[in-house]
Coordinates of C-alpha atoms in Angstrom, one line a residue:
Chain A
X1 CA -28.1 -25.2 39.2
X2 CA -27.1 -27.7 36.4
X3 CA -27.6 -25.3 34.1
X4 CA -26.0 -22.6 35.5
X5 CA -22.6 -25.0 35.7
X6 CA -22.7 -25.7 32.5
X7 CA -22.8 -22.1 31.3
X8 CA -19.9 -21.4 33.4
X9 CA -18.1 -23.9 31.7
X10 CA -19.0 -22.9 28.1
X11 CA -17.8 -19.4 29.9
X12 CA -14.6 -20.5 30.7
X13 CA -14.0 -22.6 27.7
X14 CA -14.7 -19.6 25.2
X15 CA -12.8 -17.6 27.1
X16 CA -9.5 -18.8 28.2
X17 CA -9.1 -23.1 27.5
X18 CA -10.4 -23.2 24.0
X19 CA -10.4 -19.8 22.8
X20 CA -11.3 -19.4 19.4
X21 CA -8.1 -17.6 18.4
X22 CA -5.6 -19.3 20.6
X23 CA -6.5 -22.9 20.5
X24 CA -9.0 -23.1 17.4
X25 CA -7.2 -20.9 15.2
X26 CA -10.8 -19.0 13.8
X27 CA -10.8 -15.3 12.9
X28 CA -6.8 -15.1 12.2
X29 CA -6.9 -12.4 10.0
X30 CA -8.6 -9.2 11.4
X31 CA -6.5 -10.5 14.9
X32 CA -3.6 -9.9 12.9
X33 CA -4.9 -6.8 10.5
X34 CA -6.5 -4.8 13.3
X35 CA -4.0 -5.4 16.3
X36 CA -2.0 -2.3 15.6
X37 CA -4.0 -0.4 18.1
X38 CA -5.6 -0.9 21.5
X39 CA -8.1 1.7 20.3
X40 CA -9.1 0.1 17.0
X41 CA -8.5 -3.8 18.8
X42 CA -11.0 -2.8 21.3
X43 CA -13.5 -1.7 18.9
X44 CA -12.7 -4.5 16.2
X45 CA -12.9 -6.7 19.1
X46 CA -16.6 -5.5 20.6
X47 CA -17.8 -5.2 17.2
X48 CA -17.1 -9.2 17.0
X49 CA -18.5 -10.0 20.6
X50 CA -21.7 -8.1 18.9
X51 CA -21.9 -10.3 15.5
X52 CA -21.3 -13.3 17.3
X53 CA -23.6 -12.6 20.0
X54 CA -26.5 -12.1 17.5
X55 CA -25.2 -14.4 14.8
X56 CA -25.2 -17.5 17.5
X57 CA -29.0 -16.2 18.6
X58 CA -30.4 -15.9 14.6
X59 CA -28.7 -19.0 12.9
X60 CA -29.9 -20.9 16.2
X61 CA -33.2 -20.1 15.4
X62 CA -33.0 -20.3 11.3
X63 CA -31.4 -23.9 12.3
X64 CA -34.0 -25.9 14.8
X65 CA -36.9 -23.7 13.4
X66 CA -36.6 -23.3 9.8
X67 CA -33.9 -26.3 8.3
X68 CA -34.6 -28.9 10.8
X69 CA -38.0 -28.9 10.1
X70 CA -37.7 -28.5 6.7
X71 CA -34.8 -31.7 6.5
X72 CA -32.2 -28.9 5.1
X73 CA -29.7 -29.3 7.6
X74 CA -27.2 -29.5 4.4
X75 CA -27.7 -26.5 3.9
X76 CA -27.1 -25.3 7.3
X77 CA -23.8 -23.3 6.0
X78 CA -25.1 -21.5 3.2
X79 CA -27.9 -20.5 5.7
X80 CA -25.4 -19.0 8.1
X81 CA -23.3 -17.1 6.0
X82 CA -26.6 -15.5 4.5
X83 CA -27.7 -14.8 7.7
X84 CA -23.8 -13.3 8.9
X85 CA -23.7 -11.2 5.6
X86 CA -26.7 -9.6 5.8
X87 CA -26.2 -9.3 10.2
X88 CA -22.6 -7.4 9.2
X89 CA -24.4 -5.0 6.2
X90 CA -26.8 -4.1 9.3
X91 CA -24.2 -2.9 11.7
X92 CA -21.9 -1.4 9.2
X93 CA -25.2 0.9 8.3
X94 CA -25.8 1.3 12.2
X95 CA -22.5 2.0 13.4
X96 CA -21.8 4.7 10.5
X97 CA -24.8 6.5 11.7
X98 CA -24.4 5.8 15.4
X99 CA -20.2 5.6 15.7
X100 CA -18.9 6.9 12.8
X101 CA -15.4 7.2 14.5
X102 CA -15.8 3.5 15.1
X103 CA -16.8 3.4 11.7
X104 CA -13.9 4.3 10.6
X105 CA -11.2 3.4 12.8
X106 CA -12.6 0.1 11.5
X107 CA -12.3 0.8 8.0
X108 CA -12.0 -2.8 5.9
X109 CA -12.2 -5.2 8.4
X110 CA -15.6 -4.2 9.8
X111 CA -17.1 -6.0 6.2
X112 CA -14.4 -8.1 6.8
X113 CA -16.1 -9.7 9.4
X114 CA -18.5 -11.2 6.9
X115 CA -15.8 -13.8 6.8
X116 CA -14.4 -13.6 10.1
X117 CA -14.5 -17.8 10.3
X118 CA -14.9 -17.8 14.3
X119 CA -18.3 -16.4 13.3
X120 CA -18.9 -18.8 11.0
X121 CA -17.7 -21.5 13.3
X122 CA -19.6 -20.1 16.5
X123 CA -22.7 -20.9 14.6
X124 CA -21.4 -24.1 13.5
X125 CA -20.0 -25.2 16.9
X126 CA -23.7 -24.5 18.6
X127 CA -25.3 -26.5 16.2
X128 CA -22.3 -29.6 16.5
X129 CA -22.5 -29.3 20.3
X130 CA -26.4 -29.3 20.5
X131 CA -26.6 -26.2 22.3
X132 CA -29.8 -25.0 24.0
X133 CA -30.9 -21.4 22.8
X134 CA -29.4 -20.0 25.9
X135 CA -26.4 -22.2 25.9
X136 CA -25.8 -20.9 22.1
X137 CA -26.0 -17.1 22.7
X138 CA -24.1 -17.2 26.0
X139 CA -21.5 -19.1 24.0
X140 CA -21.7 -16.8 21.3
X141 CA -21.0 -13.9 23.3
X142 CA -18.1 -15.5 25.5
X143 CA -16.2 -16.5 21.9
X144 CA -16.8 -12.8 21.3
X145 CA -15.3 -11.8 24.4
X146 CA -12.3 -14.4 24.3
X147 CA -11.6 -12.6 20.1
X148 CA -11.7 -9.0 22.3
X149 CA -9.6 -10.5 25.1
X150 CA -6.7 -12.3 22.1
X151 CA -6.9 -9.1 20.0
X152 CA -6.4 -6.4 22.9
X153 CA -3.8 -8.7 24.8
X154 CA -2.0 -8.9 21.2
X155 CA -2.7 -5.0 20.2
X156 CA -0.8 -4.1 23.5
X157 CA 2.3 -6.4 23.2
X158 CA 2.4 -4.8 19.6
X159 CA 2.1 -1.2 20.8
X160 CA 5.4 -2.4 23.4
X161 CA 7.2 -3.6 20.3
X162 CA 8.3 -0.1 18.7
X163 CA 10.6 -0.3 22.6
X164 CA 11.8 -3.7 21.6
X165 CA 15.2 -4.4 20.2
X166 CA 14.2 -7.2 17.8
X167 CA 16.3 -8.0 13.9
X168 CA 14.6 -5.2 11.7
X169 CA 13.9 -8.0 9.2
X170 CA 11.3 -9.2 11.4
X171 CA 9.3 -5.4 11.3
X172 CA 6.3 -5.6 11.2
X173 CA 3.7 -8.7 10.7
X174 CA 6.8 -11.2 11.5
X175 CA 8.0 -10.0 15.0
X176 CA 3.5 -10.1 15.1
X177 CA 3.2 -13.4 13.9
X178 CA 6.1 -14.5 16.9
X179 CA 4.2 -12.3 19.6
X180 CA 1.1 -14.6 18.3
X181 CA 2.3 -17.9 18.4
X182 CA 4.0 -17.1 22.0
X183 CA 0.4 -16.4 23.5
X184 CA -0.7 -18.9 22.3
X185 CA 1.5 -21.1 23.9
X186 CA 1.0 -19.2 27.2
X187 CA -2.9 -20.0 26.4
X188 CA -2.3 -23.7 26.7
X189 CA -2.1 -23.3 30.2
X190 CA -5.6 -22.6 30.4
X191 CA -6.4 -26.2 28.7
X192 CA -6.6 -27.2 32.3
X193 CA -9.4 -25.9 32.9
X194 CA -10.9 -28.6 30.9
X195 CA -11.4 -30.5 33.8
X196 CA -14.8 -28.1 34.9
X197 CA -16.7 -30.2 31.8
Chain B
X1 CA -37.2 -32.9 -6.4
X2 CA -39.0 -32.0 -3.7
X3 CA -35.9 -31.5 -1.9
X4 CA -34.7 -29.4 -3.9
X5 CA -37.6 -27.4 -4.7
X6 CA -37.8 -26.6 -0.7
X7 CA -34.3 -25.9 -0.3
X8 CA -34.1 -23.6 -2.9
X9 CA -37.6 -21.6 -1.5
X10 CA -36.5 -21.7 1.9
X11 CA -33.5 -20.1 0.9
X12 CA -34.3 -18.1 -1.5
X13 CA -37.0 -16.3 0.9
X14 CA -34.9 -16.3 3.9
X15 CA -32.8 -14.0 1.2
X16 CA -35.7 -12.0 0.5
X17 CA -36.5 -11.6 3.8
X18 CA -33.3 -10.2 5.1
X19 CA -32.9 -8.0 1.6
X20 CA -35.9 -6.5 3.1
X21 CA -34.9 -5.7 6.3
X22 CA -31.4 -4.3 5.2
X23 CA -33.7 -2.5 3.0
X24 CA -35.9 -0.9 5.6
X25 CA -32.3 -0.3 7.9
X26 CA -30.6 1.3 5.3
X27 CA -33.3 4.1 5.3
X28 CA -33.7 4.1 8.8
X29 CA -29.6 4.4 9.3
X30 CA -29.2 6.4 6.4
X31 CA -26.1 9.0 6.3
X32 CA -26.3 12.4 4.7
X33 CA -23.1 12.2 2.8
X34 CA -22.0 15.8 1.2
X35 CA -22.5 14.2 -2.6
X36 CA -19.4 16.0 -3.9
X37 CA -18.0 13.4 -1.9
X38 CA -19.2 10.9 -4.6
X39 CA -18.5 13.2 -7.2
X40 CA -15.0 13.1 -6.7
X41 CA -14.3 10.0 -5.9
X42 CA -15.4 9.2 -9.6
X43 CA -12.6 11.6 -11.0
X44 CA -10.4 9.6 -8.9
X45 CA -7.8 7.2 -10.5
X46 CA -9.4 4.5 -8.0
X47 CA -6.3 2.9 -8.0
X48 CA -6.6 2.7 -3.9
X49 CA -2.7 3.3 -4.6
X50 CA -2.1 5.7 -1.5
X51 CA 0.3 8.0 -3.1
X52 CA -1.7 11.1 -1.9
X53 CA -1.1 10.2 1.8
X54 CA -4.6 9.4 2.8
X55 CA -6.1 5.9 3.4
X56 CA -7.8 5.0 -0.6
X57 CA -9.2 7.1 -2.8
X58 CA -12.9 7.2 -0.7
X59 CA -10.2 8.7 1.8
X60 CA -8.5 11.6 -0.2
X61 CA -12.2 12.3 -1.8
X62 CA -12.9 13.2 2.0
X63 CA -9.8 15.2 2.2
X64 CA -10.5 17.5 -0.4
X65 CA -14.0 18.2 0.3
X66 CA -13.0 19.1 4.0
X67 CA -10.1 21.4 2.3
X68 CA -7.5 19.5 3.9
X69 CA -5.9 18.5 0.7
X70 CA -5.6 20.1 -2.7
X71 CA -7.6 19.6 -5.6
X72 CA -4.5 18.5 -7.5
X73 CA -4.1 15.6 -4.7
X74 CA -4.8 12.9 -7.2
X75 CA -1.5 12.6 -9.3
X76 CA -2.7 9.3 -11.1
X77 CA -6.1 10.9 -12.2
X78 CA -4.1 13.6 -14.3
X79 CA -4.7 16.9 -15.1
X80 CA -8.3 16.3 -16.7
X81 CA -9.2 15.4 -13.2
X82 CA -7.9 17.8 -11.3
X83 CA -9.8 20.1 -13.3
X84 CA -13.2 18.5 -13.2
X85 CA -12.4 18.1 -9.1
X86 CA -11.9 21.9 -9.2
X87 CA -15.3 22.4 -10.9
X88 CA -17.0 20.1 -8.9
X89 CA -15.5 22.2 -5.5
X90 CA -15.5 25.8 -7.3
X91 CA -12.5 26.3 -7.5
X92 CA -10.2 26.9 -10.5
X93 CA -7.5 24.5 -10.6
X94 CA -3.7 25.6 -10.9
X95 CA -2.0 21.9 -13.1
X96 CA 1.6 22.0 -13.4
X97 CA 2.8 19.5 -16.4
X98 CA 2.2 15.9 -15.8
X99 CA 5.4 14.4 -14.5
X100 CA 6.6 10.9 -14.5
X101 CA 8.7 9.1 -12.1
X102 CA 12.2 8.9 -13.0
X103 CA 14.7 6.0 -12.2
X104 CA 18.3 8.0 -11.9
X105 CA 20.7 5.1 -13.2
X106 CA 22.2 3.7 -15.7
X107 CA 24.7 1.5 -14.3
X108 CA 22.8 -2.2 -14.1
X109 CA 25.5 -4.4 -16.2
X110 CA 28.1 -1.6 -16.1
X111 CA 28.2 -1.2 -12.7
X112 CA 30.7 -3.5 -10.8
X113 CA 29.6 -6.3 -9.0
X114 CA 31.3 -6.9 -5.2
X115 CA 29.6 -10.6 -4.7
X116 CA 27.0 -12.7 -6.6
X117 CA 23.7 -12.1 -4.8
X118 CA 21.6 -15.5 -4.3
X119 CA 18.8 -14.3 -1.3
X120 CA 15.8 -13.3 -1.3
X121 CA 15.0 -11.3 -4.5
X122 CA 14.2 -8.1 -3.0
X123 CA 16.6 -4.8 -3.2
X124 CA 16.1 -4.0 0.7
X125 CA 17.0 -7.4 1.3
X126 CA 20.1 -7.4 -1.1
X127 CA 20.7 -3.9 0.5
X128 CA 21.0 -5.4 3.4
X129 CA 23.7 -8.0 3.1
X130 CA 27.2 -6.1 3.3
X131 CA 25.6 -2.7 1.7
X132 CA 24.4 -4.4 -1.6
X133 CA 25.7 -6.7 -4.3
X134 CA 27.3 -4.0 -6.4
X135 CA 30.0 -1.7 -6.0
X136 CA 28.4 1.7 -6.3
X137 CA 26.4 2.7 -3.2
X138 CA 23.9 4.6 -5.6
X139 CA 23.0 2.1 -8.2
X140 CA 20.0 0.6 -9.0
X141 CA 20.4 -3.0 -7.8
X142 CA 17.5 -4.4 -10.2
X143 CA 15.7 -7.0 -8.1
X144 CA 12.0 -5.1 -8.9
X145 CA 11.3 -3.8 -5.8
X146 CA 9.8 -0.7 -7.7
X147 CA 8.3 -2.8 -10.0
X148 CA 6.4 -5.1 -7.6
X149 CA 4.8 -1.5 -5.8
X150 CA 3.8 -0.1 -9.3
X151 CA 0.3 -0.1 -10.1
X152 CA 0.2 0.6 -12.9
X153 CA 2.6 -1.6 -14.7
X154 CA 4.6 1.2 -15.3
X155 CA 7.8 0.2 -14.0
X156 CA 10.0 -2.8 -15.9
X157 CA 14.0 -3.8 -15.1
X158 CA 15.4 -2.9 -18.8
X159 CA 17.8 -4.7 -20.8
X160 CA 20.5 -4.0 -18.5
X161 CA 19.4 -4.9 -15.8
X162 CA 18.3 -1.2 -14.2
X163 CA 14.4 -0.6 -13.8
X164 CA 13.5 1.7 -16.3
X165 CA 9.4 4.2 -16.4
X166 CA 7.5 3.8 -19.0
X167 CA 6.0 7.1 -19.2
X168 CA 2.8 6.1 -21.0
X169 CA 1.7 4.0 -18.1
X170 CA 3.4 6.4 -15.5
X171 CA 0.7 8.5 -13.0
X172 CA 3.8 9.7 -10.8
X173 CA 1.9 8.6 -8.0
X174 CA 5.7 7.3 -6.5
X175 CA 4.9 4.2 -4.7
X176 CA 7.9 3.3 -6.2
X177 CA 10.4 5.8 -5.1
X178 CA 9.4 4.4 -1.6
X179 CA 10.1 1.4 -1.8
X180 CA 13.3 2.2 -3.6
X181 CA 16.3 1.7 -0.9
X182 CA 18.5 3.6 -2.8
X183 CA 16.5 6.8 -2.9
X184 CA 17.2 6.8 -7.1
X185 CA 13.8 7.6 -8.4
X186 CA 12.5 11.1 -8.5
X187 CA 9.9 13.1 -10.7
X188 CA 10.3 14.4 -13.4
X189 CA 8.6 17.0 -15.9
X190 CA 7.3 14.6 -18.9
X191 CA 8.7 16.8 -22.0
X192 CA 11.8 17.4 -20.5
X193 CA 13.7 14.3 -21.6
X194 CA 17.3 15.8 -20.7
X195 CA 17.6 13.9 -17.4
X196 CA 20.9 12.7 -15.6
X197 CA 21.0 9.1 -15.5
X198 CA 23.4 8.8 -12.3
X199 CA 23.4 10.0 -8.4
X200 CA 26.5 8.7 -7.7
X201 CA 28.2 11.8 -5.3
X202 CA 31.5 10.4 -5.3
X203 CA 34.4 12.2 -7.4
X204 CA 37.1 11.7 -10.4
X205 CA 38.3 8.0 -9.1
X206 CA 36.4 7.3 -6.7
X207 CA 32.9 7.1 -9.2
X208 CA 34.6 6.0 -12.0
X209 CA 36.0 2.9 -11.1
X210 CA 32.9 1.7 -9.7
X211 CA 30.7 2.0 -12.6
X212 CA 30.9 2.2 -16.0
X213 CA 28.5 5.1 -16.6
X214 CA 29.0 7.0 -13.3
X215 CA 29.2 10.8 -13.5
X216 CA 32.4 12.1 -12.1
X217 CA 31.4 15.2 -11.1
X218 CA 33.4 16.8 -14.1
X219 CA 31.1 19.5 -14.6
X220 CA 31.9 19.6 -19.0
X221 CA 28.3 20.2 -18.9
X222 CA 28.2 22.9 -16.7
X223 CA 30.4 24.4 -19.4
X224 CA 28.8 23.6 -22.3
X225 CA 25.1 24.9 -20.8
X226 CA 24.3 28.1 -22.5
X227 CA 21.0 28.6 -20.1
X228 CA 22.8 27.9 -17.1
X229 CA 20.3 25.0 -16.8
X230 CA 22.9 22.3 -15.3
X231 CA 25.1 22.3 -12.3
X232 CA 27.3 19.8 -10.5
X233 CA 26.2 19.9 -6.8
X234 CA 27.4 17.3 -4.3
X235 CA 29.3 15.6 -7.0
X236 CA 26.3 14.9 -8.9
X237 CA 25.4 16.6 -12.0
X238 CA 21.9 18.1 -11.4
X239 CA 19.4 19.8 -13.7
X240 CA 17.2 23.2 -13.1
X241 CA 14.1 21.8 -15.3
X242 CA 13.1 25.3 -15.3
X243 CA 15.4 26.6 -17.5
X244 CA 16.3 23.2 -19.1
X245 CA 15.2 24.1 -22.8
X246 CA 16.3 20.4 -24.4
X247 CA 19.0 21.4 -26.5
X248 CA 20.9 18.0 -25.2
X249 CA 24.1 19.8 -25.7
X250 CA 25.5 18.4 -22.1
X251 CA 24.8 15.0 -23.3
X252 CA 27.2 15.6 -25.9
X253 CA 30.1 16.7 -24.1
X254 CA 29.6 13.8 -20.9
X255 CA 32.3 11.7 -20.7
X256 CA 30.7 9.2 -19.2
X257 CA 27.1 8.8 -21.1
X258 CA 25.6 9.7 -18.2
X259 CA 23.2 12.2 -19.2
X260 CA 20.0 11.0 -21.6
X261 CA 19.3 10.8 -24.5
X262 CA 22.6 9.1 -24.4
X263 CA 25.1 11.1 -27.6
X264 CA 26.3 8.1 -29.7
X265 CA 30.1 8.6 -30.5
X266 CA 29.5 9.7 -33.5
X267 CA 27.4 12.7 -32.6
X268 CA 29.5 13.8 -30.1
X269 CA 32.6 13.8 -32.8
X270 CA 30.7 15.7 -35.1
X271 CA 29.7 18.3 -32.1
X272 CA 33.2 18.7 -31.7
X273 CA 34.0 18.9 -35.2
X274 CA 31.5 21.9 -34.8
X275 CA 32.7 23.3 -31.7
X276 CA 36.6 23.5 -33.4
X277 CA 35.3 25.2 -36.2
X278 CA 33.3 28.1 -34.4
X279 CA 36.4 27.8 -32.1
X280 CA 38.5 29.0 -35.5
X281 CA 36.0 30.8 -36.7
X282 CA 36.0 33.2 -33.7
X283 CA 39.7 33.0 -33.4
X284 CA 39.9 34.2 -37.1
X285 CA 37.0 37.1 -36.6
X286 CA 39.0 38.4 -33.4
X287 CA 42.2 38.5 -35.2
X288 CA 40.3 40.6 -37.9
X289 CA 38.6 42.6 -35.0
X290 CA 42.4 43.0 -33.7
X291 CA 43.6 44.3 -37.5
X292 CA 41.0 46.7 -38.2
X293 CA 41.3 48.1 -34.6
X294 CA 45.2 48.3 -35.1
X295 CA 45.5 50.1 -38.4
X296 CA 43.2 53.0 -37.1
X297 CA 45.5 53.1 -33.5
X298 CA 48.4 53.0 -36.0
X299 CA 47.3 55.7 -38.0
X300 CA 46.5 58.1 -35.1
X301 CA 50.3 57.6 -33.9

């Protein structure tokens, strides 16, 4: 039952009170290059639920089975972004033969994710928090789904902005970077949620 | 030492193993691409510069195999190009001339300036504020937006202050002439170097007291054309590069310089010099003409 709380919590934390876009600021840059389109944000946004997912579950196991053994824990982030590159070569090659509209809707920032940081800092975070295996995927996954939920939430607001009378100065990533930095704020809300820890 | 020995084995296999395993996936996920795909895109300029309308060159390389785009697409990759593309799709390739962009002013310095500008050096932004810093509502304002979208390093602001092609450099793949607020840059035909140097539509007055070097609609060289190469439409001198044959004899006669290879003074008194002569000469000849036709009327009386 304990455990089951606590992976609520890492739930709800990834998710809404300490999202990795809105509160940690990881992964800026495909939320604001790919969040054009609901159709592209969606798949961006799956695509990082799926590399953080598995990234959480490998460098877990490179890190309490290989470098903690070994006494290279200083190496741990070298480690990970070996093990993120090579994940993101593997599902560029399978989502070209398996989606290749994904593919490319996706375009650039599907290699891009190679240095998505909230993928680097999911593995990072799992190892700071000493999560269990279980703890690390599920909290892998629900950053995932917190990127998908940001990116989509901002892809529609953007899609609503061609009806918006805003300066035309601000076309483009500025009247973006404003829609941003608003959810955000509406984001801080959730910090109340804080007290499920 | 030990340490080190470890980390760099442990890393260095954990390398190996997953060069491996992309290895292995990259057969197993392996796309059958059509190779004239690849072909191509190595004729491509590789620029990624976007001027055929499709997303990169890996883009327009798709675009052309699928027949959605021509064969010429590639305006940076030149005529060679377009040529080996042809070959490469079995087709036979139909190049016009390579032509360069074109930046129609010549006002810079000359033109007169409304307001010191002091914002953000950018020509939409100076556009912005009150219609732009200078008088004319066609000149080239000179704060490099064309310059800062040029690949190439094709496109500088000259001496006086108006951005000027160099034609070397040029692919014409206009990145520039979109960015360009005041619509003043167009293509042009490399080897025809008669071009107008103005787009200022306004008439008599109205263009000359706003620039130095605007053209005024006169239409002298619409005169002076022998191949009926150069008409004043909308106020603004314009030239039919198909029957331009670079004779520059309009830039001799304009006014208001604003026609290149800009005639120094000097040339354009000596073309006149000319032009009274065959003037008299003609005038002499038709009196002649008028004699010898007169004695024989005379004599039939």
């Amino acid at each position: 039952m304990k455990e089951l709380s606590t992976l609520i919590t890492i739930t709800i934390g990834a998710i809404l009170s300490n999202n990795f876009i809105f509160s940690q600021f990881l992964g800026c840059c495909p939320f604001m290059g790919v969040s054009k389109k609901i159709d592209t944000a969606t798949g961006m946004g799956f695509a990082v639920v799926f590399v953080m997912g598995l990234a959480s579950a490998i460098t877990w196991c490179v890190y309490n089975w290989i470098l903690l053994p070994l006494n290279l824990v200083y190496m741990q982030t070298v480690a990970f972004i070996l093990v993120i590159a090579s994940l993101v070569q593997f599902i560029e090659m399978f989502l070209q033969k398996s989606v290749p509209s994904l593919y490319t809707a996706l375009g650039v920032y599907l290699p891009l994710i190679t240095t998505n940081c909230a993928v680097l800092g999911v593995a990072l975070l799992n190892i700071q928090n000493s999560y269990n295996f279980i703890e690390a995927v599920v909290y892998g996954i629900t950053g995932g789904v917190g990127f998908l939920l940001a990116i989509v939430l901002l892809a529609s607001v953007r899609e609503q902005l061609v009806f918006a009378d805003y300066p035309k100065s601000f076309d483009g990533f500025p009247i973006a970077l404003v829609a941003a930095g608003l959810m955000a704020l509406a984001f801080m809300g959730f910090s109340g949620l804080d007290i499920f820890k | 030492m030990l340490n080190v020995l470890s980390a760099v084995l442990v890393l260095g296999l954990l390398g190996a193993l997953f060069g491996a395993l992309l290895a292995v996936a990259s057969k197993i996920f392996e796309v059958k691409k059509d190779p004239r795909e690849e072909a191509i895109l190595a004729k491509l300029a590789g620029a990624n510069c976007g001027g055929c309308g499709y997303p990169g060159c890996a883009g327009c390389a798709a675009a052309i195999v699928a027949g959605d785009a021509p064969v010429t697409a590639c305006a940076p990759a030149g005529a060679d190009a377009a040529a080996a593309i042809a070959e490469i799709m079995g087709q036979t390739a139909t190049v016009g001339e390579r032509e360069v962009a074109f930046v129609r002013c010549n006002g810079g310095t000359a033109a007169v300036k409304r307001f010191e500008y002091v914002g953000v050096q950018d020509c939409t932004a100076a556009e912005k504020v009150a219609a732009g810093p200078i008088d004319c509502a066609w000149g080239c304002l000179g704060f490099g937006s064309c310059v800062k979208a040029c690949q190439f390093d094709a496109m500088h602001i000259g001496p006086n202050g108006v951005a000027v092609v160099d034609e070397d450099k040029c692919t014409d793949c206009m990145a520039c002439a979109a960015v360009c607020p005041r619509h003043l840059i167009v293509s042009v035909p490399v080897s025809k170097k008669v071009r107008v140097l103005c787009l200022n539509q306004e008439k008599g007055k109205a263009a000359m007291t706003v620039c130095e070097n605007s053209c005024i609609g006169c239409g002298l060289c619409e005169r002076e054309c022998k191949k009926d190469a150069i008409h004043v439409v909308d106020g603004i001198a314009s030239i039919d590069y198909a029957k331009c044959i670079n004779c520059k004899l309009c830039t001799k006669v304009c006014p208001r310089d604003a026609i290149t290879p800009v005639a120094t003074a000097e040339d354009k008194e000596k073309y006149k010099e000319v032009k009274k002569k065959a003037a008299e000469a003609k005038k002499k000849a038709a009196e002649v003409a008028a004699a010898k036709s007169g004695k024989p009327a005379a004599a039939k009386k």
